[in-house]
Amino acid sequence: MLHPFPHEPRGETPLVEFRGVTCGYGGTTALVDVSVSIWEGEFVGLLGPSGAGKTTFLRAILGAVEIYRGQVLVEGRPHDRGRAPAGYVPQVETVDWNFPVTVEQVVLMGFAGRGWLPWASKEERERARAVMERLGIAHLAGRHIRALSGGQQQRAFLARALVSSPRLLLLDEPTAGVDIKTRDDILHLLHELNHDGTTIVLTTHEINAVAAHLPRVICINQRVVADGPPAQVFTPEVMSRTYGAPMTVVHHEGLVLVAERPHRYYEEHLARSRASEGDGDA
């Protein structure tokens, strides 16, 4: 297994450390024997198929899953539920859009322990306004959250996660269901936040569009399959073990591209077609 880091880690203690963690929900195991360290200032992508345990990994950092074996440490200490210095952006599809709140109210919910209250301090509103301006949604502050586009909704929930100035930002499929420009805008913004010092961990299904452009990728399928820079991690063997299907990996001009191998029935059909063409030429 690969474990290189894209840059020298900051500090002597990982910001987040999984030590032989097996965890899940209600007795059902989702992750098995995971040992991973995430250092302050890193930008890490969790890559794997549906049901691989990517969301569970994030929830384990938040203390929101059952730990059956091992430990999750935050800043070198076992942490209590909700005590991690983290902002969390859930999958957009899990949100109840019928809840009657404006964009500003959503952002104000991000203050730790505040919940949804009909009032806010002047300092909270000023901080919320500053974050919305940075994310380009200040003009939408009074709009109902369900009236926004998918990209705008994603920015609103990102603002909620950032308003309390967390050192660690956890995002679950932040580019799912958005167009190419919005996806690129979100990734550019995340890289800016990381450059400013925020540690970022995100999950994604998008191998070429997202994961291939991150400094570090952890491939997961209940267990950690590989961990390191995409250029080292993305091999046919690792991708096949991660996704359970044959994968082709192409290196071209510094880029790493991953593609699913054609199904064997397609290959057999192609072989028969070529054979038929050969018989016709004869």
PDB file of C-alpha atoms in Angstrom:
ATOM      1  CA  MET A   1       0.000   0.000   0.000  1.00  0.00           C
ATOM      2  CA  LEU A   2       1.226   3.486  -0.828  1.00  0.00           C
ATOM      3  CA  HIS A   3       1.432   6.146   1.876  1.00  0.00           C
ATOM      4  CA  PRO A   4       3.376   9.120   0.478  1.00  0.00           C
ATOM      5  CA  PHE A   5       2.333  12.678   1.307  1.00  0.00           C
ATOM      6  CA  PRO A   6       2.107  15.460  -1.294  1.00  0.00           C
ATOM      7  CA  HIS A   7       3.967  17.832   1.029  1.00  0.00           C
ATOM      8  CA  GLU A   8       5.590  17.857   4.424  1.00  0.00           C
ATOM      9  CA  PRO A   9       2.908  17.492   7.129  1.00  0.00           C
ATOM     10  CA  ARG A  10       2.410  20.384   9.532  1.00  0.00           C
ATOM     11  CA  GLY A  11       2.983  19.680  13.205  1.00  0.00           C
ATOM     12  CA  GLU A  12       4.099  16.571  15.038  1.00  0.00           C
ATOM     13  CA  THR A  13       0.606  15.123  15.540  1.00  0.00           C
ATOM     14  CA  PRO A  14      -1.915  14.330  12.786  1.00  0.00           C
ATOM     15  CA  LEU A  15      -5.044  16.465  12.804  1.00  0.00           C
ATOM     16  CA  VAL A  16      -7.068  13.254  12.344  1.00  0.00           C
ATOM     17  CA  GLU A  17      -5.853   9.702  12.892  1.00  0.00           C
ATOM     18  CA  PHE A  18      -7.649   6.384  12.368  1.00  0.00           C
ATOM     19  CA  ARG A  19      -5.982   3.552  14.290  1.00  0.00           C
ATOM     20  CA  GLY A  20      -7.243   0.162  13.136  1.00  0.00           C
ATOM     21  CA  VAL A  21     -10.819   1.442  12.997  1.00  0.00           C
ATOM     22  CA  THR A  22     -13.716  -0.896  12.303  1.00  0.00           C
ATOM     23  CA  CYS A  23     -17.035   0.943  12.470  1.00  0.00           C
ATOM     24  CA  GLY A  24     -20.599   1.032  11.190  1.00  0.00           C
ATOM     25  CA  TYR A  25     -24.246   1.401  12.126  1.00  0.00           C
ATOM     26  CA  GLY A  26     -26.442  -0.797  14.308  1.00  0.00           C
ATOM     27  CA  GLY A  27     -24.047  -3.710  14.224  1.00  0.00           C
ATOM     28  CA  THR A  28     -23.548  -3.538  10.431  1.00  0.00           C
ATOM     29  CA  THR A  29     -19.899  -2.968   9.529  1.00  0.00           C
ATOM     30  CA  ALA A  30     -19.114  -0.250   6.975  1.00  0.00           C
ATOM     31  CA  LEU A  31     -15.332   0.177   7.394  1.00  0.00           C
ATOM     32  CA  VAL A  32     -12.821  -2.506   8.374  1.00  0.00           C
ATOM     33  CA  ASP A  33      -9.396  -2.043  10.006  1.00  0.00           C
ATOM     34  CA  VAL A  34      -8.759   1.459   8.643  1.00  0.00           C
ATOM     35  CA  SER A  35      -5.479   3.129   9.623  1.00  0.00           C
ATOM     36  CA  VAL A  36      -5.019   6.595   8.106  1.00  0.00           C
ATOM     37  CA  SER A  37      -3.420   9.867   9.200  1.00  0.00           C
ATOM     38  CA  ILE A  38      -4.539  13.250   7.884  1.00  0.00           C
ATOM     39  CA  TRP A  39      -2.218  16.159   8.613  1.00  0.00           C
ATOM     40  CA  GLU A  40      -3.072  19.808   9.008  1.00  0.00           C
ATOM     41  CA  GLY A  41      -3.116  21.599   5.650  1.00  0.00           C
ATOM     42  CA  GLU A  42      -3.736  18.525   3.504  1.00  0.00           C
ATOM     43  CA  PHE A  43      -6.318  18.202   0.707  1.00  0.00           C
ATOM     44  CA  VAL A  44      -7.506  14.593   0.572  1.00  0.00           C
ATOM     45  CA  GLY A  45     -10.034  12.834  -1.648  1.00  0.00           C
ATOM     46  CA  LEU A  46     -11.840   9.629  -0.656  1.00  0.00           C
ATOM     47  CA  LEU A  47     -12.564   7.568  -3.759  1.00  0.00           C
ATOM     48  CA  GLY A  48     -14.627   4.415  -4.109  1.00  0.00           C
ATOM     49  CA  PRO A  49     -17.913   2.910  -5.329  1.00  0.00           C
ATOM     50  CA  SER A  50     -21.303   3.399  -3.690  1.00  0.00           C
ATOM     51  CA  GLY A  51     -21.436   1.627  -0.338  1.00  0.00           C
ATOM     52  CA  ALA A  52     -17.647   1.618   0.028  1.00  0.00           C
ATOM     53  CA  GLY A  53     -17.701   3.538   3.321  1.00  0.00           C
ATOM     54  CA  LYS A  54     -16.698   7.026   2.153  1.00  0.00           C
ATOM     55  CA  THR A  55     -19.505   8.830   3.981  1.00  0.00           C
ATOM     56  CA  THR A  56     -18.925   6.614   7.021  1.00  0.00           C
ATOM     57  CA  PHE A  57     -15.290   7.774   7.053  1.00  0.00           C
ATOM     58  CA  LEU A  58     -16.428  11.399   7.337  1.00  0.00           C
ATOM     59  CA  ARG A  59     -19.035  10.560   9.963  1.00  0.00           C
ATOM     60  CA  ALA A  60     -16.412   8.688  12.001  1.00  0.00           C
ATOM     61  CA  ILE A  61     -14.387  11.909  12.182  1.00  0.00           C
ATOM     62  CA  LEU A  62     -17.517  13.677  13.438  1.00  0.00           C
ATOM     63  CA  GLY A  63     -18.142  10.962  16.039  1.00  0.00           C
ATOM     64  CA  ALA A  64     -21.447  10.010  14.420  1.00  0.00           C
ATOM     65  CA  VAL A  65     -20.916   6.253  13.918  1.00  0.00           C
ATOM     66  CA  GLU A  66     -20.361   3.276  16.199  1.00  0.00           C
ATOM     67  CA  ILE A  67     -16.679   2.349  16.609  1.00  0.00           C
ATOM     68  CA  TYR A  68     -16.424  -1.427  17.063  1.00  0.00           C
ATOM     69  CA  ARG A  69     -12.628  -1.626  17.178  1.00  0.00           C
ATOM     70  CA  GLY A  70      -9.768   0.848  17.130  1.00  0.00           C
ATOM     71  CA  GLN A  71      -9.727   4.589  17.730  1.00  0.00           C
ATOM     72  CA  VAL A  72     -10.358   7.843  15.888  1.00  0.00           C
ATOM     73  CA  LEU A  73      -8.128  10.589  17.285  1.00  0.00           C
ATOM     74  CA  VAL A  74      -8.504  14.309  16.626  1.00  0.00           C
ATOM     75  CA  GLU A  75      -5.426  16.369  17.470  1.00  0.00           C
ATOM     76  CA  GLY A  76      -4.029  13.304  19.225  1.00  0.00           C
ATOM     77  CA  ARG A  77      -7.014  12.796  21.541  1.00  0.00           C
ATOM     78  CA  PRO A  78     -10.145  10.635  21.394  1.00  0.00           C
ATOM     79  CA  HIS A  79     -12.971  13.007  20.572  1.00  0.00           C
ATOM     80  CA  ASP A  80     -16.589  13.245  21.624  1.00  0.00           C
ATOM     81  CA  ARG A  81     -19.495  13.427  19.200  1.00  0.00           C
ATOM     82  CA  GLY A  82     -19.670  16.841  17.569  1.00  0.00           C
ATOM     83  CA  ARG A  83     -16.395  18.069  19.125  1.00  0.00           C
ATOM     84  CA  ALA A  84     -14.153  17.766  16.060  1.00  0.00           C
ATOM     85  CA  PRO A  85     -12.942  21.188  14.776  1.00  0.00           C
ATOM     86  CA  ALA A  86     -14.778  20.495  11.521  1.00  0.00           C
ATOM     87  CA  GLY A  87     -17.302  22.010   9.167  1.00  0.00           C
ATOM     88  CA  TYR A  88     -19.441  19.423   7.374  1.00  0.00           C
ATOM     89  CA  VAL A  89     -21.144  19.706   3.976  1.00  0.00           C
ATOM     90  CA  PRO A  90     -23.578  16.793   3.437  1.00  0.00           C
ATOM     91  CA  GLN A  91     -24.730  15.400   0.116  1.00  0.00           C
ATOM     92  CA  VAL A  92     -27.268  17.800  -1.373  1.00  0.00           C
ATOM     93  CA  GLU A  93     -29.675  14.937  -2.096  1.00  0.00           C
ATOM     94  CA  THR A  94     -30.011  14.219   1.648  1.00  0.00           C
ATOM     95  CA  VAL A  95     -31.375  17.697   2.435  1.00  0.00           C
ATOM     96  CA  ASP A  96     -35.085  18.340   3.115  1.00  0.00           C
ATOM     97  CA  TRP A  97     -35.764  21.218   0.734  1.00  0.00           C
ATOM     98  CA  ASN A  98     -39.258  21.795   2.144  1.00  0.00           C
ATOM     99  CA  PHE A  99     -37.819  23.261   5.343  1.00  0.00           C
ATOM    100  CA  PRO A 100     -38.739  26.992   5.137  1.00  0.00           C
ATOM    101  CA  VAL A 101     -35.397  28.789   5.506  1.00  0.00           C
ATOM    102  CA  THR A 102     -33.522  31.455   3.585  1.00  0.00           C
ATOM    103  CA  VAL A 103     -29.919  31.225   2.475  1.00  0.00           C
ATOM    104  CA  GLU A 104     -28.808  33.537   5.295  1.00  0.00           C
ATOM    105  CA  GLN A 105     -30.624  31.393   7.877  1.00  0.00           C
ATOM    106  CA  VAL A 106     -28.905  28.278   6.522  1.00  0.00           C
ATOM    107  CA  VAL A 107     -25.505  29.953   6.855  1.00  0.00           C
ATOM    108  CA  LEU A 108     -26.244  31.149  10.405  1.00  0.00           C
ATOM    109  CA  MET A 109     -26.964  27.541  11.421  1.00  0.00           C
ATOM    110  CA  GLY A 110     -23.237  26.924  11.040  1.00  0.00           C
ATOM    111  CA  PHE A 111     -22.316  28.616  14.292  1.00  0.00           C
ATOM    112  CA  ALA A 112     -21.408  25.820  16.714  1.00  0.00           C
ATOM    113  CA  GLY A 113     -24.251  24.839  19.035  1.00  0.00           C
ATOM    114  CA  ARG A 114     -26.498  27.581  17.725  1.00  0.00           C
ATOM    115  CA  GLY A 115     -29.120  25.583  15.856  1.00  0.00           C
ATOM    116  CA  TRP A 116     -31.861  27.488  14.059  1.00  0.00           C
ATOM    117  CA  LEU A 117     -32.900  30.570  16.016  1.00  0.00           C
ATOM    118  CA  PRO A 118     -34.937  33.487  14.661  1.00  0.00           C
ATOM    119  CA  TRP A 119     -32.322  35.986  15.834  1.00  0.00           C
ATOM    120  CA  ALA A 120     -28.583  36.394  15.485  1.00  0.00           C
ATOM    121  CA  SER A 121     -25.982  38.724  16.919  1.00  0.00           C
ATOM    122  CA  LYS A 122     -24.531  41.542  14.867  1.00  0.00           C
ATOM    123  CA  GLU A 123     -21.174  39.753  14.819  1.00  0.00           C
ATOM    124  CA  GLU A 124     -22.767  36.533  13.538  1.00  0.00           C
ATOM    125  CA  ARG A 125     -24.598  38.334  10.744  1.00  0.00           C
ATOM    126  CA  GLU A 126     -21.446  40.202   9.730  1.00  0.00           C
ATOM    127  CA  ARG A 127     -19.458  36.968   9.625  1.00  0.00           C
ATOM    128  CA  ALA A 128     -22.223  35.227   7.638  1.00  0.00           C
ATOM    129  CA  ARG A 129     -22.317  38.135   5.178  1.00  0.00           C
ATOM    130  CA  ALA A 130     -18.530  38.001   4.715  1.00  0.00           C
ATOM    131  CA  VAL A 131     -18.586  34.265   3.983  1.00  0.00           C
ATOM    132  CA  MET A 132     -21.509  34.601   1.554  1.00  0.00           C
ATOM    133  CA  GLU A 133     -19.673  37.387  -0.266  1.00  0.00           C
ATOM    134  CA  ARG A 134     -16.566  35.239  -0.620  1.00  0.00           C
ATOM    135  CA  LEU A 135     -18.658  32.414  -2.069  1.00  0.00           C
ATOM    136  CA  GLY A 136     -20.561  34.734  -4.397  1.00  0.00           C
ATOM    137  CA  ILE A 137     -24.023  34.218  -2.870  1.00  0.00           C
ATOM    138  CA  ALA A 138     -24.495  37.380  -0.786  1.00  0.00           C
ATOM    139  CA  HIS A 139     -27.123  38.602  -3.266  1.00  0.00           C
ATOM    140  CA  LEU A 140     -29.133  35.427  -2.538  1.00  0.00           C
ATOM    141  CA  ALA A 141     -29.237  35.912   1.258  1.00  0.00           C
ATOM    142  CA  GLY A 142     -33.004  36.431   1.379  1.00  0.00           C
ATOM    143  CA  ARG A 143     -33.912  33.710  -1.121  1.00  0.00           C
ATOM    144  CA  HIS A 144     -35.505  30.430  -0.040  1.00  0.00           C
ATOM    145  CA  ILE A 145     -32.906  27.658  -0.195  1.00  0.00           C
ATOM    146  CA  ARG A 146     -35.097  25.417  -2.380  1.00  0.00           C
ATOM    147  CA  ALA A 147     -35.370  28.172  -5.019  1.00  0.00           C
ATOM    148  CA  LEU A 148     -31.644  27.978  -5.819  1.00  0.00           C
ATOM    149  CA  SER A 149     -29.811  25.998  -8.461  1.00  0.00           C
ATOM    150  CA  GLY A 150     -27.803  22.951  -7.428  1.00  0.00           C
ATOM    151  CA  GLY A 151     -24.545  24.887  -7.531  1.00  0.00           C
ATOM    152  CA  GLN A 152     -25.983  27.743  -5.465  1.00  0.00           C
ATOM    153  CA  GLN A 153     -27.355  25.302  -2.896  1.00  0.00           C
ATOM    154  CA  GLN A 154     -23.932  23.686  -2.629  1.00  0.00           C
ATOM    155  CA  ARG A 155     -22.333  27.084  -2.019  1.00  0.00           C
ATOM    156  CA  ALA A 156     -24.930  27.879   0.665  1.00  0.00           C
ATOM    157  CA  PHE A 157     -24.112  24.692   2.576  1.00  0.00           C
ATOM    158  CA  LEU A 158     -20.406  25.318   2.091  1.00  0.00           C
ATOM    159  CA  ALA A 159     -20.932  28.781   3.617  1.00  0.00           C
ATOM    160  CA  ARG A 160     -22.722  27.188   6.577  1.00  0.00           C
ATOM    161  CA  ALA A 161     -19.715  24.920   7.125  1.00  0.00           C
ATOM    162  CA  LEU A 162     -17.225  27.797   6.863  1.00  0.00           C
ATOM    163  CA  VAL A 163     -18.967  30.426   8.971  1.00  0.00           C
ATOM    164  CA  SER A 164     -17.452  29.134  12.226  1.00  0.00           C
ATOM    165  CA  SER A 165     -13.917  29.184  10.699  1.00  0.00           C
ATOM    166  CA  PRO A 166     -13.200  25.438  11.072  1.00  0.00           C
ATOM    167  CA  ARG A 167      -9.677  24.101  10.664  1.00  0.00           C
ATOM    168  CA  LEU A 168     -11.065  20.981   8.981  1.00  0.00           C
ATOM    169  CA  LEU A 169     -13.656  20.909   6.185  1.00  0.00           C
ATOM    170  CA  LEU A 170     -15.472  17.647   5.371  1.00  0.00           C
ATOM    171  CA  LEU A 171     -17.490  17.463   2.146  1.00  0.00           C
ATOM    172  CA  ASP A 172     -19.646  14.556   0.967  1.00  0.00           C
ATOM    173  CA  GLU A 173     -19.841  14.467  -2.848  1.00  0.00           C
ATOM    174  CA  PRO A 174     -19.612  18.277  -3.227  1.00  0.00           C
ATOM    175  CA  THR A 175     -19.633  18.141  -7.042  1.00  0.00           C
ATOM    176  CA  ALA A 176     -22.444  15.615  -7.509  1.00  0.00           C
ATOM    177  CA  GLY A 177     -25.284  16.761  -9.749  1.00  0.00           C
ATOM    178  CA  VAL A 178     -23.742  20.051 -10.889  1.00  0.00           C
ATOM    179  CA  ASP A 179     -22.608  21.115 -14.354  1.00  0.00           C
ATOM    180  CA  ILE A 180     -18.974  21.215 -15.455  1.00  0.00           C
ATOM    181  CA  LYS A 181     -18.470  24.947 -14.837  1.00  0.00           C
ATOM    182  CA  THR A 182     -20.014  24.767 -11.361  1.00  0.00           C
ATOM    183  CA  ARG A 183     -17.883  21.729 -10.540  1.00  0.00           C
ATOM    184  CA  ASP A 184     -14.730  23.554 -11.620  1.00  0.00           C
ATOM    185  CA  ASP A 185     -15.757  26.662  -9.653  1.00  0.00           C
ATOM    186  CA  ILE A 186     -16.297  24.579  -6.502  1.00  0.00           C
ATOM    187  CA  LEU A 187     -12.932  22.827  -6.865  1.00  0.00           C
ATOM    188  CA  HIS A 188     -11.173  26.159  -7.480  1.00  0.00           C
ATOM    189  CA  LEU A 189     -12.762  27.576  -4.337  1.00  0.00           C
ATOM    190  CA  LEU A 190     -11.740  24.522  -2.292  1.00  0.00           C
ATOM    191  CA  HIS A 191      -8.154  24.826  -3.522  1.00  0.00           C
ATOM    192  CA  GLU A 192      -8.177  28.491  -2.437  1.00  0.00           C
ATOM    193  CA  LEU A 193      -9.451  27.531   1.022  1.00  0.00           C
ATOM    194  CA  ASN A 194      -6.784  24.852   1.280  1.00  0.00           C
ATOM    195  CA  HIS A 195      -4.112  27.342   0.218  1.00  0.00           C
ATOM    196  CA  ASP A 196      -5.302  29.583   3.063  1.00  0.00           C
ATOM    197  CA  GLY A 197      -4.702  26.746   5.538  1.00  0.00           C
ATOM    198  CA  THR A 198      -7.975  24.811   5.766  1.00  0.00           C
ATOM    199  CA  THR A 199      -7.561  21.033   5.842  1.00  0.00           C
ATOM    200  CA  ILE A 200     -10.017  19.464   3.382  1.00  0.00           C
ATOM    201  CA  VAL A 201     -11.353  15.921   3.068  1.00  0.00           C
ATOM    202  CA  LEU A 202     -13.957  15.206   0.399  1.00  0.00           C
ATOM    203  CA  THR A 203     -15.652  12.136  -1.023  1.00  0.00           C
ATOM    204  CA  THR A 204     -16.211  11.679  -4.740  1.00  0.00           C
ATOM    205  CA  HIS A 205     -17.266   9.182  -7.398  1.00  0.00           C
ATOM    206  CA  GLU A 206     -15.637  11.268 -10.133  1.00  0.00           C
ATOM    207  CA  ILE A 207     -12.243   9.746 -10.852  1.00  0.00           C
ATOM    208  CA  ASN A 208     -11.008  11.857 -13.757  1.00  0.00           C
ATOM    209  CA  ALA A 209     -12.882  15.115 -13.155  1.00  0.00           C
ATOM    210  CA  VAL A 210     -12.142  15.429  -9.429  1.00  0.00           C
ATOM    211  CA  ALA A 211      -9.928  12.815  -7.780  1.00  0.00           C
ATOM    212  CA  ALA A 212      -7.182  12.906 -10.423  1.00  0.00           C
ATOM    213  CA  HIS A 213      -6.585  16.604  -9.673  1.00  0.00           C
ATOM    214  CA  LEU A 214      -6.174  16.270  -5.896  1.00  0.00           C
ATOM    215  CA  PRO A 215      -2.798  16.059  -4.114  1.00  0.00           C
ATOM    216  CA  ARG A 216      -3.726  12.887  -2.227  1.00  0.00           C
ATOM    217  CA  VAL A 217      -6.346  10.198  -2.809  1.00  0.00           C
ATOM    218  CA  ILE A 218      -7.422   7.373  -0.499  1.00  0.00           C
ATOM    219  CA  CYS A 219      -9.077   4.531  -2.414  1.00  0.00           C
ATOM    220  CA  ILE A 220     -11.644   2.764  -0.223  1.00  0.00           C
ATOM    221  CA  ASN A 221     -13.810  -0.299  -0.538  1.00  0.00           C
ATOM    222  CA  GLN A 222     -14.624  -0.954   3.133  1.00  0.00           C
ATOM    223  CA  ARG A 223     -10.868  -1.246   3.623  1.00  0.00           C
ATOM    224  CA  VAL A 224      -8.165   1.145   2.451  1.00  0.00           C
ATOM    225  CA  VAL A 225      -6.975  -0.179  -0.911  1.00  0.00           C
ATOM    226  CA  ALA A 226      -4.319   2.481  -1.579  1.00  0.00           C
ATOM    227  CA  ASP A 227      -3.286   5.918  -0.352  1.00  0.00           C
ATOM    228  CA  GLY A 228      -1.125   8.502  -2.093  1.00  0.00           C
ATOM    229  CA  PRO A 229      -0.845  10.906  -5.055  1.00  0.00           C
ATOM    230  CA  PRO A 230      -3.068   9.965  -8.038  1.00  0.00           C
ATOM    231  CA  ALA A 231      -0.065   9.366 -10.310  1.00  0.00           C
ATOM    232  CA  GLN A 232       1.076   6.573  -7.969  1.00  0.00           C
ATOM    233  CA  VAL A 233      -2.281   5.304  -6.709  1.00  0.00           C
ATOM    234  CA  PHE A 234      -4.132   5.094 -10.030  1.00  0.00           C
ATOM    235  CA  THR A 235      -2.961   1.761 -11.394  1.00  0.00           C
ATOM    236  CA  PRO A 236      -5.080  -0.923 -13.106  1.00  0.00           C
ATOM    237  CA  GLU A 237      -4.629  -3.208 -10.086  1.00  0.00           C
ATOM    238  CA  VAL A 238      -5.655  -0.589  -7.498  1.00  0.00           C
ATOM    239  CA  MET A 239      -8.612   0.663  -9.544  1.00  0.00           C
ATOM    240  CA  SER A 240      -9.842  -2.879 -10.185  1.00  0.00           C
ATOM    241  CA  ARG A 241      -9.583  -3.767  -6.491  1.00  0.00           C
ATOM    242  CA  THR A 242     -11.380  -0.561  -5.546  1.00  0.00           C
ATOM    243  CA  TYR A 243     -14.267  -0.899  -7.995  1.00  0.00           C
ATOM    244  CA  GLY A 244     -14.410  -4.676  -8.449  1.00  0.00           C
ATOM    245  CA  ALA A 245     -14.192  -4.415 -12.239  1.00  0.00           C
ATOM    246  CA  PRO A 246     -11.384  -4.264 -14.821  1.00  0.00           C
ATOM    247  CA  MET A 247     -10.108  -0.694 -15.301  1.00  0.00           C
ATOM    248  CA  THR A 248      -7.690   0.840 -17.788  1.00  0.00           C
ATOM    249  CA  VAL A 249      -5.264   3.579 -16.710  1.00  0.00           C
ATOM    250  CA  VAL A 250      -3.640   5.936 -19.224  1.00  0.00           C
ATOM    251  CA  HIS A 251      -0.810   8.372 -18.445  1.00  0.00           C
ATOM    252  CA  HIS A 252      -0.689  11.245 -20.934  1.00  0.00           C
ATOM    253  CA  GLU A 253       1.231  14.532 -20.700  1.00  0.00           C
ATOM    254  CA  GLY A 254       1.240  14.502 -16.913  1.00  0.00           C
ATOM    255  CA  LEU A 255      -2.423  13.521 -16.641  1.00  0.00           C
ATOM    256  CA  VAL A 256      -3.784  10.242 -15.310  1.00  0.00           C
ATOM    257  CA  LEU A 257      -6.991   8.998 -16.941  1.00  0.00           C
ATOM    258  CA  VAL A 258      -8.987   6.000 -15.741  1.00  0.00           C
ATOM    259  CA  ALA A 259     -11.576   4.199 -17.867  1.00  0.00           C
ATOM    260  CA  GLU A 260     -13.747   1.151 -17.379  1.00  0.00           C
ATOM    261  CA  ARG A 261     -12.697  -1.763 -19.542  1.00  0.00           C
ATOM    262  CA  PRO A 262     -15.291  -2.799 -22.162  1.00  0.00           C
ATOM    263  CA  HIS A 263     -17.559  -5.565 -20.930  1.00  0.00           C
ATOM    264  CA  ARG A 264     -16.426  -9.016 -22.081  1.00  0.00           C
ATOM    265  CA  TYR A 265     -19.635  -9.463 -24.084  1.00  0.00           C
ATOM    266  CA  TYR A 266     -18.803  -6.303 -26.024  1.00  0.00           C
ATOM    267  CA  GLU A 267     -15.289  -7.607 -26.622  1.00  0.00           C
ATOM    268  CA  GLU A 268     -16.674 -10.943 -27.832  1.00  0.00           C
ATOM    269  CA  HIS A 269     -19.128  -9.138 -30.134  1.00  0.00           C
ATOM    270  CA  LEU A 270     -16.309  -6.971 -31.503  1.00  0.00           C
ATOM    271  CA  ALA A 271     -14.164 -10.057 -32.125  1.00  0.00           C
ATOM    272  CA  ARG A 272     -17.022 -11.781 -33.995  1.00  0.00           C
ATOM    273  CA  SER A 273     -17.627  -8.658 -36.083  1.00  0.00           C
ATOM    274  CA  ARG A 274     -13.977  -8.475 -37.055  1.00  0.00           C
ATOM    275  CA  ALA A 275     -13.983 -12.174 -37.898  1.00  0.00           C
ATOM    276  CA  SER A 276     -17.058 -11.697 -40.102  1.00  0.00           C
ATOM    277  CA  GLU A 277     -15.407  -8.787 -41.888  1.00  0.00           C
ATOM    278  CA  GLY A 278     -12.370 -10.971 -42.491  1.00  0.00           C
ATOM    279  CA  ASP A 279     -14.523 -13.753 -43.981  1.00  0.00           C
ATOM    280  CA  GLY A 280     -16.200 -11.222 -46.273  1.00  0.00           C
ATOM    281  CA  ASP A 281     -12.855  -9.957 -47.556  1.00  0.00           C
ATOM    282  CA  ALA A 282     -11.838 -13.524 -48.346  1.00  0.00           C
TER     283      ALA A 282
END
